[in-house]
C-alpha positions as a Python dict, from the first residue, in 0.01 Angstrom:
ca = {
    (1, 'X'): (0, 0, 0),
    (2, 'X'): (302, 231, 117),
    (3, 'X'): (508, 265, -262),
    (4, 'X'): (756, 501, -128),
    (5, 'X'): (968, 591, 200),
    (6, 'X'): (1262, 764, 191),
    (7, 'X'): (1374, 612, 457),
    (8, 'X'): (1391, 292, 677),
    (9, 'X'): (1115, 157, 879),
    (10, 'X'): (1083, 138, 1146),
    (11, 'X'): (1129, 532, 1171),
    (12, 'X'): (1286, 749, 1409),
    (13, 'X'): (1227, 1097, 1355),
    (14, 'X'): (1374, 1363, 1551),
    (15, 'X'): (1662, 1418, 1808),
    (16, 'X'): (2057, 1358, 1774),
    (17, 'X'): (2127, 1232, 1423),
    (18, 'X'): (1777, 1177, 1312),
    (19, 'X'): (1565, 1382, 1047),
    (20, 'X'): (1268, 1582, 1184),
    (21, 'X'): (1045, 1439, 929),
    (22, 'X'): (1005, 1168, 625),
    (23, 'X'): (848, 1177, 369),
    (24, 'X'): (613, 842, 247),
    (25, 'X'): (388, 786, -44),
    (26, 'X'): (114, 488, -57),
    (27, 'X'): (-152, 396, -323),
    (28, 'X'): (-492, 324, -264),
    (29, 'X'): (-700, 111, -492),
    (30, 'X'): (-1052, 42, -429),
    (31, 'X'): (-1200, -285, -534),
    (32, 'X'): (-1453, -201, -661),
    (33, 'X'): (-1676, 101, -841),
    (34, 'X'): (-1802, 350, -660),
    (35, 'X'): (-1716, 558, -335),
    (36, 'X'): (-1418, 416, -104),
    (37, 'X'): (-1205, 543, 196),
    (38, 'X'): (-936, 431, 397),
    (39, 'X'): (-675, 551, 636),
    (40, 'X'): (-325, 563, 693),
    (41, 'X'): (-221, 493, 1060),
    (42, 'X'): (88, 595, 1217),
    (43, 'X'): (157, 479, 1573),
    (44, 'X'): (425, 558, 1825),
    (45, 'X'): (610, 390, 2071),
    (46, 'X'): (488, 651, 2269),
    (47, 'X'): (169, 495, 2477),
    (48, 'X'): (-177, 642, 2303),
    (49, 'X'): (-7, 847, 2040),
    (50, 'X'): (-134, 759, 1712),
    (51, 'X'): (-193, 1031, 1339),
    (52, 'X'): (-483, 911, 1111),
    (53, 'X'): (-452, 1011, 798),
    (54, 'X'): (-818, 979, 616),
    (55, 'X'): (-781, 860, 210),
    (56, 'X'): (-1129, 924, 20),
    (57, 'X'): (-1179, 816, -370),
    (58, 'X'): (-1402, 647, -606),
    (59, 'X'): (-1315, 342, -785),
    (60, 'X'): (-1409, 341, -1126),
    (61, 'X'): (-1382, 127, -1481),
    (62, 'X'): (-1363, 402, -1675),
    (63, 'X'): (-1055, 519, -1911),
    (64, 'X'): (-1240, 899, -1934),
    (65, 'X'): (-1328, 1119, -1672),
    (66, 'X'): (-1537, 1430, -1674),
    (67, 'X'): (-1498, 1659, -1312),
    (68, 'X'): (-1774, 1941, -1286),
    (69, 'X'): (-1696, 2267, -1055),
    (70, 'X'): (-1872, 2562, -978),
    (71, 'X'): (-1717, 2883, -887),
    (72, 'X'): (-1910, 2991, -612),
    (73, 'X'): (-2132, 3248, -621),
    (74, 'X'): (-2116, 3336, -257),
    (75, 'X'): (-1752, 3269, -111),
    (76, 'X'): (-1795, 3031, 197),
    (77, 'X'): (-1483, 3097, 472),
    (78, 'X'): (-1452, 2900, 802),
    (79, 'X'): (-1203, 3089, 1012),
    (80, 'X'): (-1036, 3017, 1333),
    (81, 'X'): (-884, 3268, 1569),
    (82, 'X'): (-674, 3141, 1804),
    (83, 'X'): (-570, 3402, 2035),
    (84, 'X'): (-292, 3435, 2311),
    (85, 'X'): (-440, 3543, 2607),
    (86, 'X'): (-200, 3588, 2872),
    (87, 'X'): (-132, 3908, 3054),
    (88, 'X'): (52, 4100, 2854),
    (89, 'X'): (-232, 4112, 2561),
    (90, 'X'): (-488, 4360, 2674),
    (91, 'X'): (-402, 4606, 2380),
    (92, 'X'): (-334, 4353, 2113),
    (93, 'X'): (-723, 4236, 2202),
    (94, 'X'): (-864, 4537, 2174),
    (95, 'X'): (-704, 4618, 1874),
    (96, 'X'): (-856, 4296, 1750),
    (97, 'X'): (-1179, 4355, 1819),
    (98, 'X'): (-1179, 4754, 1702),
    (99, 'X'): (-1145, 4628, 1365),
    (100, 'X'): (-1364, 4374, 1304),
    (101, 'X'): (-1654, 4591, 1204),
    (102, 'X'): (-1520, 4689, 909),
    (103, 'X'): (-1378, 4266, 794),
    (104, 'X'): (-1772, 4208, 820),
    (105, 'X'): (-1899, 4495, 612),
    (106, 'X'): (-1635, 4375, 335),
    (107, 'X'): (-1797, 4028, 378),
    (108, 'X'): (-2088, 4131, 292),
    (109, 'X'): (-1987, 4333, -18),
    (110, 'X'): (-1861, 4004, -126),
    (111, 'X'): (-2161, 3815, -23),
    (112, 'X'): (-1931, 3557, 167),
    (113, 'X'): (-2099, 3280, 371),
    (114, 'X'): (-1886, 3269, 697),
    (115, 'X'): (-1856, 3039, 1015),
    (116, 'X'): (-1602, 3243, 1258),
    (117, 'X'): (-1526, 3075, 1575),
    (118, 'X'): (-1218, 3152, 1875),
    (119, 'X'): (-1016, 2982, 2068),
    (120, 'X'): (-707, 3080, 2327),
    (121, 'X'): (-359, 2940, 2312),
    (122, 'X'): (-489, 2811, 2682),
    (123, 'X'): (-435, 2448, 2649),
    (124, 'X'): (-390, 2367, 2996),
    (125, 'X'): (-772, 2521, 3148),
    (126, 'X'): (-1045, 2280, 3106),
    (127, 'X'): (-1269, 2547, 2942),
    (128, 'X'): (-1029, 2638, 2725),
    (129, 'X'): (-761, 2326, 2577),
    (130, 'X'): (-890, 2409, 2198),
    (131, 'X'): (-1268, 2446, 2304),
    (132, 'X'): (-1407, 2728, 2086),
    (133, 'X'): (-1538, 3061, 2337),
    (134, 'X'): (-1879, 3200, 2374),
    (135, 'X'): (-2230, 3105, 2296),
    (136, 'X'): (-2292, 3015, 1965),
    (137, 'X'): (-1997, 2835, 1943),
    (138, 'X'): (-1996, 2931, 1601),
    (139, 'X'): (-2077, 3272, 1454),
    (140, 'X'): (-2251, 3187, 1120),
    (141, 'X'): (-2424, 3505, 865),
    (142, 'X'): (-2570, 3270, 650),
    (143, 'X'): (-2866, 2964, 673),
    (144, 'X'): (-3098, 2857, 986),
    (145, 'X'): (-2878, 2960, 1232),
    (146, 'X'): (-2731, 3239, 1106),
    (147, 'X'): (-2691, 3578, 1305),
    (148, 'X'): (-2762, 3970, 1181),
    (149, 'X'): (-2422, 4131, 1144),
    (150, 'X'): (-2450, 4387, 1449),
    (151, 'X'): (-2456, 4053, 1641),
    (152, 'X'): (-2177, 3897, 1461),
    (153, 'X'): (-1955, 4201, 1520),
    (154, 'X'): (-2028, 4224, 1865),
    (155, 'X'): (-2012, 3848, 2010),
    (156, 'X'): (-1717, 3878, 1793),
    (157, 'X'): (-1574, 4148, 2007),
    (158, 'X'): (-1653, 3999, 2315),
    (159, 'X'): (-1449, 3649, 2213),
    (160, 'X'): (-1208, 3882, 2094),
    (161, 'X'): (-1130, 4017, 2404),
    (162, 'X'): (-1080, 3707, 2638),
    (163, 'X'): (-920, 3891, 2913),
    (164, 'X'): (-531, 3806, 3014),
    (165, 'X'): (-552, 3547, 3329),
    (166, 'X'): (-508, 3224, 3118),
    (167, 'X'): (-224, 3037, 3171),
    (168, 'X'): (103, 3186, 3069),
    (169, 'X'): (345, 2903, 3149),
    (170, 'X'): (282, 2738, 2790),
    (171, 'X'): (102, 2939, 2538),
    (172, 'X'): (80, 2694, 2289),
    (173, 'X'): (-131, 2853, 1957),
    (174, 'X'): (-37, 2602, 1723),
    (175, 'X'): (-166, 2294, 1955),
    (176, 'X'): (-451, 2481, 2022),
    (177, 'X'): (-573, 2483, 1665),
    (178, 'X'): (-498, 2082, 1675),
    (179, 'X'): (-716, 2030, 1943),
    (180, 'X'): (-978, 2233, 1810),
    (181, 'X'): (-1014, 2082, 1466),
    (182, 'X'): (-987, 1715, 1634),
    (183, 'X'): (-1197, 1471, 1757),
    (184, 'X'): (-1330, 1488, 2035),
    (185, 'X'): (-1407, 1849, 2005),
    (186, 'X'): (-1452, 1901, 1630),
    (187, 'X'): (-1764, 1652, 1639),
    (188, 'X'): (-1886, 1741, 2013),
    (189, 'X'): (-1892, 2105, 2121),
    (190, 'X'): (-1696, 2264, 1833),
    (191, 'X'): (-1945, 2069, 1604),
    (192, 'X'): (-2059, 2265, 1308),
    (193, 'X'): (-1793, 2453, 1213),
    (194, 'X'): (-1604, 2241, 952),
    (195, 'X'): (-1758, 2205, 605),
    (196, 'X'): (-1625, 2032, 322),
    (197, 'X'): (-1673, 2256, 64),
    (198, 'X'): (-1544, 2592, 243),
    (199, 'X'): (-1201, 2718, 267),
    (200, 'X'): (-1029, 2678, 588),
    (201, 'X'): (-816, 2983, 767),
    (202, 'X'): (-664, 2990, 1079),
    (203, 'X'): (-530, 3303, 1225),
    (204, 'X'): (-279, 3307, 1515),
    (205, 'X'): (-232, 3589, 1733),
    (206, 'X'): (0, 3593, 2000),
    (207, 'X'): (327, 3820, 2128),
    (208, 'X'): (484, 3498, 2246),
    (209, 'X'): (648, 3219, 2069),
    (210, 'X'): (504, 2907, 2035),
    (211, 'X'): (529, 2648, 2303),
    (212, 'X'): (354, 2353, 2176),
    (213, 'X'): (547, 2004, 2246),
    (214, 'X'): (562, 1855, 1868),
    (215, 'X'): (762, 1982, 1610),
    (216, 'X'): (691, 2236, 1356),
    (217, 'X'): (675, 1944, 1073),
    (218, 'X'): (396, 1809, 1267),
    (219, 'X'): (146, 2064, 1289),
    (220, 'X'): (244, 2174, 893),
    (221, 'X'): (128, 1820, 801),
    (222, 'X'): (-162, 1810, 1006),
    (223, 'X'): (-317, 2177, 917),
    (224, 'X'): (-248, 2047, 576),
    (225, 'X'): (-442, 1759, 579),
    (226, 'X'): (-763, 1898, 723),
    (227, 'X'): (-813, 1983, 376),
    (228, 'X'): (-584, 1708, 155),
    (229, 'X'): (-223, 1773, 94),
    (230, 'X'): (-315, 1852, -291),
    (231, 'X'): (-591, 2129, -234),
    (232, 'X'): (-385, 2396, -108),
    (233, 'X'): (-631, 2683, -261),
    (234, 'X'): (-893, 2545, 21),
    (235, 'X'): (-652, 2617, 329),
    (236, 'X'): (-495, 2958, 470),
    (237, 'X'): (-281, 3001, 773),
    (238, 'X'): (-187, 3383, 922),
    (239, 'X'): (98, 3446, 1215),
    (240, 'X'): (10, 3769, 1362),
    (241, 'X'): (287, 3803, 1618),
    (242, 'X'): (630, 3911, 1649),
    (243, 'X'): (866, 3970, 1363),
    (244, 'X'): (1071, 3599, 1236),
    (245, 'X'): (1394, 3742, 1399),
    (246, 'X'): (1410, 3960, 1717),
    (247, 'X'): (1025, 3995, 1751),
    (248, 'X'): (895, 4373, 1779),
    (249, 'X'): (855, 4685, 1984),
    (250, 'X'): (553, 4888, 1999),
    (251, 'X'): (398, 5143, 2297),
    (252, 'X'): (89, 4986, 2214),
    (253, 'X'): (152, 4644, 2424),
    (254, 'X'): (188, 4614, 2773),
    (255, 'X'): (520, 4422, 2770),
    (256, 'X'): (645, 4696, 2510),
    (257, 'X'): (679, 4445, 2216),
    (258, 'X'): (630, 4069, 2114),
    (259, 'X'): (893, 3835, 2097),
    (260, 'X'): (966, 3665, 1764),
    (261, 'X'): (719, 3410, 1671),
    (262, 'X'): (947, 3186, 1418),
    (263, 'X'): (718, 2859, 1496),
    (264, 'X'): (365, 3046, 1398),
    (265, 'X'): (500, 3202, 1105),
    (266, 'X'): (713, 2889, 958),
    (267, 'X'): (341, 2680, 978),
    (268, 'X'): (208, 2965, 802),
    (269, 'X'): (456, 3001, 552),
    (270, 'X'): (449, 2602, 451),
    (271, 'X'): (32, 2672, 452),
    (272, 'X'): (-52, 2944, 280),
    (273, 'X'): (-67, 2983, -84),
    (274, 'X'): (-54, 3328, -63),
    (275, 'X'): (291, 3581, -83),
    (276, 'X'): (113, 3713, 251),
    (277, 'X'): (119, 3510, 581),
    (278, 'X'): (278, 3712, 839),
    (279, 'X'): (182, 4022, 997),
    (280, 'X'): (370, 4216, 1247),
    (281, 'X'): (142, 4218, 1643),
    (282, 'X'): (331, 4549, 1682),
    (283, 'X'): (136, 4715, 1413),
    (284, 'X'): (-28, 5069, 1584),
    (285, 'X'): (-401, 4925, 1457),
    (286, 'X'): (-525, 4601, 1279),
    (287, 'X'): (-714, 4799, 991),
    (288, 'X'): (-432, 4673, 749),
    (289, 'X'): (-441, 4317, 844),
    (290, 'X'): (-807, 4264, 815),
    (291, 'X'): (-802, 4446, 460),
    (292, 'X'): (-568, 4165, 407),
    (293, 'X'): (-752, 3885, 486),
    (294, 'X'): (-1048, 4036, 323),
    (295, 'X'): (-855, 4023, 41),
    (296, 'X'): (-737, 3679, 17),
    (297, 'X'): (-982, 3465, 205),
    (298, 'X'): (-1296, 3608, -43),
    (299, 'X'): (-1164, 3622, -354),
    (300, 'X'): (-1243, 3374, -658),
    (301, 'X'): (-1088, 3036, -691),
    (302, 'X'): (-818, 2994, -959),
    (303, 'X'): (-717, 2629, -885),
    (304, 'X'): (-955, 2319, -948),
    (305, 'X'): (-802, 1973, -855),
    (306, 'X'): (-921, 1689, -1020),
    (307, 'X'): (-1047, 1399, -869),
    (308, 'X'): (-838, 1126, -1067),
    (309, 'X'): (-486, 1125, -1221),
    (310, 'X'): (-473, 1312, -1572),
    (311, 'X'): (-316, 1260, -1893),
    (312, 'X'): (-188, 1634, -1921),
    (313, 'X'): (-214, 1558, -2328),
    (314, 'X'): (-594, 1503, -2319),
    (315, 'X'): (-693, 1788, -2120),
    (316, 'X'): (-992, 2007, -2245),
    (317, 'X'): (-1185, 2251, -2005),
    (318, 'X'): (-1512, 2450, -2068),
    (319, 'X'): (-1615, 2750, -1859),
    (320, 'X'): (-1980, 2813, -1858),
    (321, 'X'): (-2000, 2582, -2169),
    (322, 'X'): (-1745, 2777, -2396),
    (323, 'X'): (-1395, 2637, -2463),
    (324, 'X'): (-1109, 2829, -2262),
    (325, 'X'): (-737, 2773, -2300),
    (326, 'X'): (-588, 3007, -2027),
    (327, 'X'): (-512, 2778, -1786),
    (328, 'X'): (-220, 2522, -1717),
    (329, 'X'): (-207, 2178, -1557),
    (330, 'X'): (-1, 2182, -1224),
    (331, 'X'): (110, 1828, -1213),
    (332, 'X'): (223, 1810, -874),
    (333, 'X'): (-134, 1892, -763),
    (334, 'X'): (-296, 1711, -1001),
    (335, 'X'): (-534, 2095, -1086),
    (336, 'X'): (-625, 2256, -1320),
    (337, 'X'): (-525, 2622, -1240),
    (338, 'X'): (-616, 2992, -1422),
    (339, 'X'): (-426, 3294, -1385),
    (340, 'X'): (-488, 3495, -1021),
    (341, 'X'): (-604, 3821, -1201),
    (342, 'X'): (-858, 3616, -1441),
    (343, 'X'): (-1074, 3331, -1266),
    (344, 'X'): (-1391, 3208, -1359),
    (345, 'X'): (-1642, 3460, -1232),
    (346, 'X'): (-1882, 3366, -963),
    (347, 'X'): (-2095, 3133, -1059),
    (348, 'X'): (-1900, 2993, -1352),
    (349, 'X'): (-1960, 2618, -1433),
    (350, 'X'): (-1593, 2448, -1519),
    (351, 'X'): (-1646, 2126, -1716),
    (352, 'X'): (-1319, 1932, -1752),
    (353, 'X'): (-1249, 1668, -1951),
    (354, 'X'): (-981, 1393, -1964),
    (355, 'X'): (-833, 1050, -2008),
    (356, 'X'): (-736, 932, -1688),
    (357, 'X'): (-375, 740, -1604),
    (358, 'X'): (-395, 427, -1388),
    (359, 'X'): (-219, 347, -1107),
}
């Protein structure tokens, strides 16, 4: 049931007049106990184009609710490079791939549990058009088919550098990622890459604006939703391109500097719950930006969302069985959040308990 739209239906967003995005609200009840889903579909007069938005919840009888987390003891990362790879990248590339080395070794300091996969900003070759590069698909260091780290870093390397013939005409990063987290290819030949449970990044690197057709709102709502609108802990977007306004110079590109990637860094911006989501292509090596990620992507969760609607009043959380008041409720989110510099350690069991507030 749609409860709120702040404007008129039918909708027209974008162009002369019009907004370039609305905001709508809808409640989903299940009828009865137990596990339910749904979907929100939004269709265009545009032949074919349709945006699914997936609802998941559990219907339940009960006025008290009791949600169980555990901090992870080894921090599992999907990331997603999608890299320009046009002709004026060669350096940028190999810069890339120089680095990686030392992003795994700090991987394994934290004991992470990565999938790493690439893509170009080629959407226009068949092999290419969001399909992730090399063979694995999917560079995993942990379970059946995971892969020794030497191995990692070098098939790494080689997707890294994909070589600068792809098609430069429209180097679109951001519908790149789209396609590649998407059905068909998220469930066919990018299969296995996705899982619930890990955080989500996706790292853009290009020295060319964006030139994907839909507007920036779209792709900030639909990287969003890969992992809910309300778990914004589980989802981290990077720009690594030119600077916001007047791009960059550097001697280390071929072109002499990147132009100004406004598009990848606002989707980053609106994504990423960290102060850090941009970093400048022109920098003279990528050590930096890989301590950064390091950094971020690895370190302990501080925010725990709750899987039904809280009474803020009636809150009470244990961590590892002891009662622990430093913490607030974010209401907007609907979590239960700690400070940055004091999570639960690794491993910690959260028990939180609460009256709930019906719909």
């Amino acid at each position: 049931e749609i409860t709120y739209v702040d404007s008129s239906l039918p909708v027209t967003i974008g162009g002369v007049g019009n907004a370039d995005h609305v905001t709508f609200k809808v409640k989903f009840c299940a009828e009865s106990e137990g596990n339910a889903s749904g979907s929100v579909l939004i269709q265009s007069d545009l032949e074919g184009a349709a945006f699914v938005v997936p609802l998941k919840g559990s219907g339940s009888n009960m006025p008290h609710q009791q949600d169980t987390f555990r901090q992870p003891e080894n921090p599992m990362v999907d990331i997603l490079w999608v890299i320009d790879c046009s002709g004026s990248m060669s350096d940028e590339q190999e810069n890339l791939a120089d680095n990686f080395e030392d992003f795994i070794n700090t991987a394994v300091s934290w004991s992470a549990d990565l999938h790493i996969a690439v893509t170009s900003c080629d959407i226009a070759a068949t092999d290419h058009s969001g399909k992730f590069q090399g063979s694995p698909a999917v560079l995993k260091n942990r379970g059946p088919d995971a892969l020794p780290n030497n191995q990692i870093i070098s098939l790494f390397e080689d997707r890294a550098e994909l070589g600068t013939s792809c098609d430069g005409n429209q180097e679109a990063g951001l519908e790149a990622g789209h396609l590649a987290l998407t059905a068909p290819l998220i469930d066919g030949v990018n299969s296995g890459f996705l899982r619930d449970d890990a955080k989500l990044s996706v790292i853009f690197l290009s020295d060319e604006e964006d030139q994907s057709v839909p507007e920036i709102p779209f792709y900030i709502d639909f990287y969003r939703s890969l992992k809910g609108m309300h778990n914004v802990n589980m989802l981290e977007v990077y720009a690594i391109c030119g600077d916001k306004d007047g791009g960059c110079q550097t001697g280390g590109s071929s072109e002499g500097g990147a132009a100004a990637g406004k598009r990848y860094i606002e989707v980053a911006e609106a994504c990423n719950p960290n102060d850090t989501y941009f970093e400048s292509i022109c920098m003279e090596s990528f050590a930096p930006i890989y301590d950064m990620l390091a950094e971020n992507l690895f370190a302990l969760r501080n925010q725990f969302n709750l899987t039904r609607p809280a009474d803020p009043d009636t809150i009470a959380v244990k961590v590892n069985g002891t009662p622990n008041f430093d913490w607030d409720y974010d209401e907007e989110t609907n979590s239960i959040v700690f400070p940055p510099e004091n999570p639960p350690g690794a491993g910690s069991v959260i028990v939180v308990d609460y009256d709930t507030i019906c719909l």
